[in-house]
Short mmCIF file of C-alpha atoms and ligand atoms in Angstrom, two decimals:
data_model
loop_
_atom_site.label_atom_id
_atom_site.label_comp_id
_atom_site.label_asym_id
_atom_site.label_seq_id
_atom_site.Cartn_x
_atom_site.Cartn_y
_atom_site.Cartn_z
CA MET R 1 12.69 3.15 -15.90
CA LEU R 2 12.71 6.22 -14.06
CA VAL R 3 12.61 4.64 -10.47
CA TYR R 4 12.48 7.55 -7.29
CA ALA R 5 13.96 6.55 -3.63
CA ASN R 6 13.79 7.71 -0.43
CA PRO R 7 16.28 6.52 2.61
CA ASP R 8 14.55 7.85 4.36
CA HIS R 9 11.87 4.89 4.84
CA ARG R 10 15.42 4.00 7.28
CA LEU R 11 13.79 5.61 9.67
CA HIS R 12 11.08 3.04 9.89
CA ASP R 13 12.78 -0.05 10.79
CA PRO R 14 10.36 -2.44 13.09
CA ALA R 15 12.55 -4.67 15.64
CA GLU R 16 10.01 -5.80 18.22
CA PRO R 17 8.26 -9.76 16.91
CA HIS R 18 4.26 -9.51 17.37
CA ARG R 19 2.28 -12.98 17.05
CA PHE R 20 0.88 -14.34 14.12
CA GLY R 21 -0.55 -17.24 13.03
CA GLY R 22 -0.92 -18.72 16.58
CA VAL R 23 4.01 -18.18 16.50
CA LEU R 24 5.42 -15.06 17.38
CA LEU R 25 7.70 -14.55 14.15
CA PRO R 26 10.31 -11.09 14.24
CA PRO R 27 8.86 -8.17 11.62
CA ALA R 28 8.42 -8.80 7.92
CA GLU R 29 8.41 -5.08 7.13
CA THR R 30 11.50 -3.43 7.54
CA ALA R 31 14.20 -1.82 6.10
CA ALA R 32 16.14 -3.98 4.02
CA ARG R 33 13.25 -4.68 1.86
CA ALA R 34 13.21 -1.24 -0.30
CA ASP R 35 17.32 -1.59 -0.49
CA ARG R 36 17.38 -4.85 -1.60
CA ILE R 37 14.74 -4.20 -3.61
CA LEU R 38 17.48 -0.64 -5.41
CA SER R 39 20.04 -2.74 -4.95
CA ALA R 40 18.31 -5.70 -7.47
CA LEU R 41 17.13 -2.82 -9.85
CA THR R 42 20.60 -2.32 -11.20
CA CYS R 43 20.31 -5.46 -12.94
CA LEU R 44 18.18 -3.65 -15.52
CA PRO R 45 19.52 -1.26 -17.87
CA ALA R 46 18.47 2.33 -17.73
CA VAL R 47 17.45 2.76 -14.34
CA ASP R 48 17.45 6.52 -12.88
CA VAL R 49 16.88 6.33 -10.02
CA ARG R 50 16.16 9.62 -8.23
CA VAL R 51 15.43 11.56 -4.49
CA PRO R 52 12.15 13.37 -4.58
CA GLU R 53 11.52 16.17 -4.13
CA PRO R 54 10.09 16.99 -0.16
CA LEU R 55 5.93 16.09 0.41
CA ASP R 56 3.59 19.23 -0.22
CA GLU R 57 1.73 18.19 3.24
CA GLN R 58 -1.28 19.44 1.82
CA ASP R 59 -1.54 17.18 -0.80
CA LEU R 60 -2.07 14.44 2.45
CA LEU R 61 -4.53 15.80 2.62
CA LEU R 62 -6.43 14.68 -1.31
CA VAL R 63 -6.70 10.97 1.34
CA HIS R 64 -6.51 11.92 4.17
CA GLU R 65 -7.96 13.45 7.24
CA PRO R 66 -6.39 16.25 9.26
CA HIS R 67 -7.39 14.27 12.41
CA TYR R 68 -5.20 11.17 11.27
CA LEU R 69 -2.38 12.89 9.72
CA GLU R 70 -2.30 14.65 13.21
CA PHE R 71 -1.84 11.46 15.75
CA LEU R 72 0.35 9.82 12.86
CA ARG R 73 2.84 13.31 13.72
CA ALA R 74 2.53 12.89 18.03
CA ALA R 75 1.49 9.57 18.50
CA HIS R 76 4.63 8.75 19.15
CA SER R 77 6.03 11.73 21.33
CA ARG R 78 2.81 11.25 22.16
CA TRP R 79 3.32 8.09 23.95
CA ARG R 80 5.71 7.79 25.49
CA ALA R 81 4.76 11.02 27.66
CA ALA R 82 2.09 8.93 28.69
CA THR R 83 4.04 6.05 29.40
CA GLY R 84 7.57 6.46 29.96
CA ALA R 85 8.26 4.85 27.66
CA PRO R 86 12.54 4.38 26.03
CA ALA R 87 12.51 7.05 22.32
CA ASP R 88 13.54 3.63 20.70
CA GLY R 89 9.90 1.62 22.30
CA GLU R 90 7.91 0.14 19.43
CA ALA R 91 3.63 1.71 19.74
CA VAL R 92 1.35 -0.67 20.15
CA ALA R 93 -2.48 -0.40 20.79
CA TYR R 94 -4.17 -3.52 23.03
CA ILE R 95 -6.99 -2.32 23.20
CA ARG R 96 -10.35 -1.66 21.30
CA PRO R 97 -13.90 -0.36 22.30
CA LEU R 98 -16.53 -2.83 21.97
CA PRO R 99 -19.08 -3.50 18.42
CA GLY R 100 -21.77 -3.17 19.80
CA THR R 101 -21.92 -0.79 22.73
CA PRO R 102 -21.54 3.01 23.03
CA TRP R 103 -18.54 4.41 23.50
CA ARG R 104 -16.55 7.95 23.38
CA PRO R 105 -14.07 9.04 21.45
CA PRO R 106 -10.66 8.24 23.65
CA THR R 107 -8.46 11.08 24.59
CA HIS R 108 -6.20 8.94 25.12
CA VAL R 109 -2.64 8.38 23.20
CA ASP R 110 -3.08 4.01 24.11
CA ALA R 111 -6.85 3.89 22.76
CA GLN R 112 -6.26 6.11 19.73
CA LEU R 113 -3.59 3.89 18.74
CA GLY R 114 -6.88 1.15 18.88
CA ILE R 115 -8.46 3.25 17.11
CA TYR R 116 -7.22 4.50 14.44
CA SER R 117 -5.26 1.34 12.58
CA ASN R 118 -6.95 -2.47 12.85
CA ASP R 119 -4.18 -5.20 13.61
CA VAL R 120 -1.09 -4.80 15.58
CA ASP R 121 1.41 -2.29 13.96
CA PRO R 122 3.09 -0.27 15.91
CA ILE R 123 4.56 2.83 15.61
CA LEU R 124 7.95 4.50 15.70
CA GLU R 125 9.81 7.34 16.53
CA GLY R 126 10.50 7.48 12.62
CA THR R 127 7.25 6.03 11.53
CA TRP R 128 6.10 9.81 10.39
CA LEU R 129 8.66 11.00 8.61
CA ALA R 130 9.41 7.30 6.84
CA ALA R 131 5.42 7.55 5.28
CA ARG R 132 5.82 10.69 4.37
CA SER R 133 9.14 9.73 2.75
CA ALA R 134 7.48 6.89 0.96
CA ALA R 135 4.85 9.13 -0.03
CA ALA R 136 7.02 11.97 -1.26
CA SER R 137 7.88 8.79 -3.91
CA ALA R 138 5.12 8.22 -4.90
CA VAL R 139 3.72 11.18 -5.36
CA ALA R 140 6.82 12.12 -7.34
CA ALA R 141 6.05 9.48 -9.25
CA ALA R 142 2.66 10.52 -10.20
CA ARG R 143 4.18 13.85 -10.77
CA ALA R 144 7.31 12.76 -13.28
CA VAL R 145 4.06 11.37 -15.39
CA HIS R 146 1.99 13.69 -15.58
CA GLY R 147 4.86 15.51 -16.46
CA GLY R 148 5.24 13.19 -19.62
CA HIS R 149 6.98 9.96 -18.46
CA ASP R 150 5.61 7.08 -20.27
CA ALA R 151 6.40 5.10 -16.65
CA ALA R 152 7.25 5.85 -12.84
CA TYR R 153 8.42 3.22 -10.10
CA ALA R 154 8.02 4.28 -6.57
CA ILE R 155 10.03 2.28 -4.07
CA SER R 156 7.55 3.83 -1.89
CA ARG R 157 8.10 1.38 2.34
CA PRO R 158 6.49 1.84 4.81
CA PRO R 159 3.65 0.22 1.81
CA GLY R 160 0.43 1.97 0.96
CA HIS R 161 -2.61 -0.27 -0.15
CA HIS R 162 -3.91 -0.85 3.56
CA ALA R 163 -4.15 2.63 4.67
CA GLY R 164 -7.24 4.05 4.75
CA PRO R 165 -8.97 7.46 5.27
CA ALA R 166 -8.14 7.43 9.03
CA THR R 167 -6.18 4.23 9.33
CA PHE R 168 -3.59 2.58 8.93
CA GLY R 169 -2.75 -1.46 9.36
CA GLY R 170 -1.19 -4.11 7.39
CA TYR R 171 2.00 -2.14 7.67
CA CYS R 172 0.56 0.82 6.54
CA TYR R 173 0.31 4.36 7.18
CA LEU R 174 0.09 6.62 4.45
CA ASN R 175 -1.86 4.74 1.34
CA ASN R 176 1.35 5.56 -1.46
CA THR R 177 -0.81 4.08 -3.95
CA ALA R 178 -4.02 5.98 -3.04
CA LEU R 179 -1.55 9.53 -3.02
CA ALA R 180 -0.24 9.06 -6.74
CA ALA R 181 -3.46 8.42 -7.53
CA ALA R 182 -5.40 10.48 -6.18
CA TRP R 183 -2.75 13.26 -7.08
CA LEU R 184 -3.00 13.13 -11.06
CA ALA R 185 -7.07 12.70 -10.26
CA SER R 186 -6.48 16.21 -8.90
CA ARG R 187 -4.99 17.46 -12.13
CA GLY R 188 -7.63 15.85 -14.15
CA ALA R 189 -6.09 12.54 -14.83
CA ARG R 190 -9.29 9.43 -15.47
CA VAL R 191 -7.16 6.66 -13.33
CA ALA R 192 -7.40 3.39 -12.94
CA VAL R 193 -5.74 1.19 -9.82
CA VAL R 194 -4.88 -1.94 -10.53
CA ASP R 195 -3.54 -4.16 -7.21
CA VAL R 196 -1.63 -6.82 -8.20
CA ASP R 197 -0.36 -7.51 -4.20
CA THR R 198 -2.22 -10.46 -2.61
CA HIS R 199 -3.49 -9.10 -0.65
CA HIS R 200 -7.58 -7.01 -0.57
CA GLY R 201 -6.11 -3.20 -1.22
CA ASN R 202 -9.19 -2.30 1.12
CA GLY R 203 -7.16 0.95 2.29
CA THR R 204 -7.30 2.38 -1.46
CA GLN R 205 -11.16 0.84 -1.71
CA ALA R 206 -11.79 2.39 1.21
CA VAL R 207 -10.35 6.22 -0.63
CA PHE R 208 -12.47 5.70 -3.59
CA TRP R 209 -15.51 3.81 -3.14
CA THR R 210 -17.86 6.68 -3.38
CA ARG R 211 -14.92 8.73 -6.21
CA GLY R 212 -16.60 7.56 -9.39
CA ASP R 213 -13.24 9.65 -11.13
CA VAL R 214 -11.26 6.88 -10.05
CA LEU R 215 -11.22 3.07 -10.52
CA THR R 216 -9.81 0.83 -7.83
CA VAL R 217 -9.35 -3.18 -9.46
CA SER R 218 -7.30 -5.21 -6.86
CA ILE R 219 -7.19 -9.50 -7.92
CA HIS R 220 -6.27 -10.71 -3.79
CA GLY R 221 -6.60 -14.05 -2.28
CA ASP R 222 -9.99 -14.61 -0.71
CA PRO R 223 -10.11 -12.40 2.03
CA GLU R 224 -12.48 -15.38 3.77
CA VAL R 225 -9.35 -17.28 5.20
CA HIS R 226 -6.40 -14.58 4.36
CA PHE R 227 -6.11 -10.67 5.08
CA PRO R 228 -7.75 -8.37 5.38
CA PHE R 229 -10.60 -10.64 5.66
CA PHE R 230 -13.31 -8.00 5.98
CA THR R 231 -13.70 -6.88 2.54
CA GLY R 232 -12.70 -7.78 -0.31
CA PHE R 233 -15.09 -9.39 -2.25
CA ALA R 234 -16.86 -9.27 -5.50
CA GLU R 235 -19.45 -7.17 -4.17
CA GLU R 236 -18.55 -5.33 -3.31
CA ARG R 237 -18.93 -2.44 -6.22
CA GLY R 238 -18.16 1.34 -4.88
CA GLU R 239 -21.32 3.58 -3.31
CA ASP R 240 -22.79 7.00 -5.05
CA ASP R 241 -20.54 8.35 -7.68
CA GLY R 242 -17.98 5.27 -6.69
CA SER R 243 -21.50 2.71 -8.51
CA GLY R 244 -19.96 0.39 -10.26
CA ALA R 245 -15.83 2.26 -10.04
CA ASN R 246 -14.80 -1.14 -7.36
CA LEU R 247 -13.99 -4.15 -9.18
CA ASN R 248 -13.04 -6.65 -6.43
CA LEU R 249 -11.72 -10.01 -7.85
CA PRO R 250 -11.03 -13.03 -5.87
CA LEU R 251 -8.84 -15.68 -5.80
CA PRO R 252 -9.02 -19.52 -4.42
CA SER R 253 -5.92 -20.13 -2.28
CA GLY R 254 -3.24 -21.43 -4.77
CA SER R 255 -3.94 -20.35 -7.31
CA GLY R 256 -1.30 -19.93 -10.19
CA TRP R 257 -1.13 -18.27 -13.57
CA ALA R 258 -3.31 -20.67 -14.86
CA GLN R 259 -6.15 -18.17 -13.01
CA TYR R 260 -4.46 -15.00 -12.04
CA ALA R 261 -4.14 -14.64 -15.64
CA PRO R 262 -8.02 -14.18 -16.74
CA ALA R 263 -8.57 -12.32 -12.97
CA LEU R 264 -5.45 -9.60 -14.75
CA GLU R 265 -7.61 -9.99 -18.52
CA LYS R 266 -10.73 -9.29 -16.50
CA ALA R 267 -8.59 -6.06 -14.90
CA ARG R 268 -7.97 -5.29 -18.45
CA ARG R 269 -11.34 -4.80 -19.51
CA ALA R 270 -12.22 -2.93 -16.96
CA VAL R 271 -9.50 -0.16 -17.04
CA SER R 272 -10.46 0.14 -20.89
CA THR R 273 -14.19 -0.27 -20.14
CA PHE R 274 -13.75 3.20 -17.38
CA GLY R 275 -12.36 5.10 -19.94
CA ALA R 276 -9.18 5.85 -18.06
CA ASP R 277 -6.41 7.72 -19.45
CA VAL R 278 -3.18 7.14 -16.86
CA LEU R 279 -3.21 3.57 -14.37
CA VAL R 280 -1.99 3.61 -10.74
CA VAL R 281 -0.52 -0.05 -9.97
CA ALA R 282 0.30 -0.92 -6.72
CA LEU R 283 3.00 -3.65 -7.69
CA GLY R 284 2.94 -6.12 -4.40
CA VAL R 285 4.61 -9.08 -4.75
CA ASP R 286 3.54 -11.36 -2.49
CA THR R 287 1.18 -13.82 -4.63
CA HIS R 288 4.51 -16.04 -4.57
CA VAL R 289 4.19 -18.78 -3.86
CA THR R 290 6.60 -18.95 -0.54
CA ASP R 291 3.49 -16.50 0.70
CA GLY R 292 1.48 -18.58 1.45
CA VAL R 293 -1.35 -17.03 0.20
CA LEU R 294 -1.24 -17.11 -4.23
CA ALA R 295 1.24 -18.86 -5.93
CA LEU R 296 3.03 -17.03 -8.92
CA ALA R 297 6.08 -18.86 -9.17
CA ASP R 298 9.77 -16.56 -10.84
CA GLU R 299 8.30 -17.41 -14.51
CA ASP R 300 4.90 -15.32 -13.98
CA TYR R 301 6.30 -11.75 -13.00
CA PRO R 302 7.37 -11.11 -16.53
CA LEU R 303 3.96 -12.00 -18.12
CA LEU R 304 2.28 -10.24 -14.99
CA GLY R 305 4.82 -7.50 -16.34
CA GLN R 306 4.20 -7.37 -19.36
CA ALA R 307 0.08 -7.76 -18.47
CA LEU R 308 0.35 -4.45 -17.38
CA ARG R 309 1.06 -2.29 -20.06
CA THR R 310 -1.45 -0.66 -21.61
CA GLY R 311 -0.35 2.07 -22.99
CA MET R 312 -1.44 4.73 -21.56
CA PRO R 313 0.71 6.62 -18.52
CA THR R 314 1.95 4.62 -15.89
CA VAL R 315 3.42 4.74 -12.75
CA ILE R 316 3.44 1.82 -10.62
CA VAL R 317 4.49 1.88 -6.37
CA GLN R 318 5.70 -0.52 -4.42
CA GLU R 319 2.91 -2.33 -2.49
CA GLY R 320 4.73 -5.89 -0.39
CA GLY R 321 6.87 -8.97 -0.99
CA TYR R 322 9.02 -10.00 2.08
CA GLY R 323 10.58 -13.34 1.48
CA GLU R 324 14.92 -13.71 0.24
CA GLY R 325 15.12 -13.52 -3.22
CA VAL R 326 11.30 -13.21 -3.41
CA LEU R 327 11.40 -9.25 -4.44
CA GLU R 328 14.79 -8.93 -5.49
CA HIS R 329 14.28 -11.54 -8.73
CA ALA R 330 10.25 -10.68 -8.63
CA VAL R 331 9.49 -7.27 -8.97
CA PRO R 332 13.19 -6.60 -11.56
CA ALA R 333 11.32 -9.21 -13.67
CA VAL R 334 8.00 -6.83 -14.49
CA LEU R 335 8.91 -4.24 -14.87
CA ALA R 336 11.55 -5.66 -17.77
CA ALA R 337 8.87 -7.37 -18.62
CA PHE R 338 7.22 -3.00 -18.35
CA THR R 339 9.86 -1.39 -20.12
ZN1 LIG V 1 0.49 -8.27 0.46
#
């Protein structure tokens, strides 16, 4: 298995706790995650780990708005200049416009943090470079598959599937999965994205919402009661050219393999009906029972890996998955069964 890993992900390593579900918790999306995955992959045969080539910035424009990229690039230094915060400070939104009231696009960085994000994710001094490094891994995996490899896996972090064309949130800043898909589509491929993270891939859905050349499928916990709440419902099918090219398969909280397997089968059928010639998998393993949304067990991850084998060239991009021991077991289990 060809694996792309970029050590620059460590430049984004949040430390400040945030309030989540009524309690103050340490950040879950830390640099240790990618290092734990990489160590665990050594148990697999024939793993070929490569550092991706530097990203071509033009590739980011396949998915993201130029003004958003400019904001991400400069946000931390502007925030420090405006607030006097130290270099290791974490810039977090604390204000957003009220819905239903007229407002003027803000120029102050504190207000712009609230325009460009939808939750409490921080921007650190190294966030931009780390996010770029994650995107570089995903695009390198797409290039490898386009160049003839059967499959490639990108240990991209920070993750990406909650990042929209001009928004960050859910630990995501640049949409690595969407970048891989959009890069392949720009080379003429007919691309299907299957997102098996436990949370709706709202950013990826937003990126391709009006496009008919990329199918987006997401299997996730019911957004009525789980992040990202506002999207991920079955009636969201895309618009304009993208009408019918988005499929959400929400599952009730606590669903195990008995409920998950039929949703995977629906996803496979949708990919086949769409006539895709390349698959991009958004691989979150926060579907594990210990993460509290869905309830897959250790022994289900090899089954997931088998189900993702379609015979098509496949790019696998890491998304969520946090629990101690879960990443180390579930990711190699999926990849081993896939290959
Ligand atoms: Zn997730």
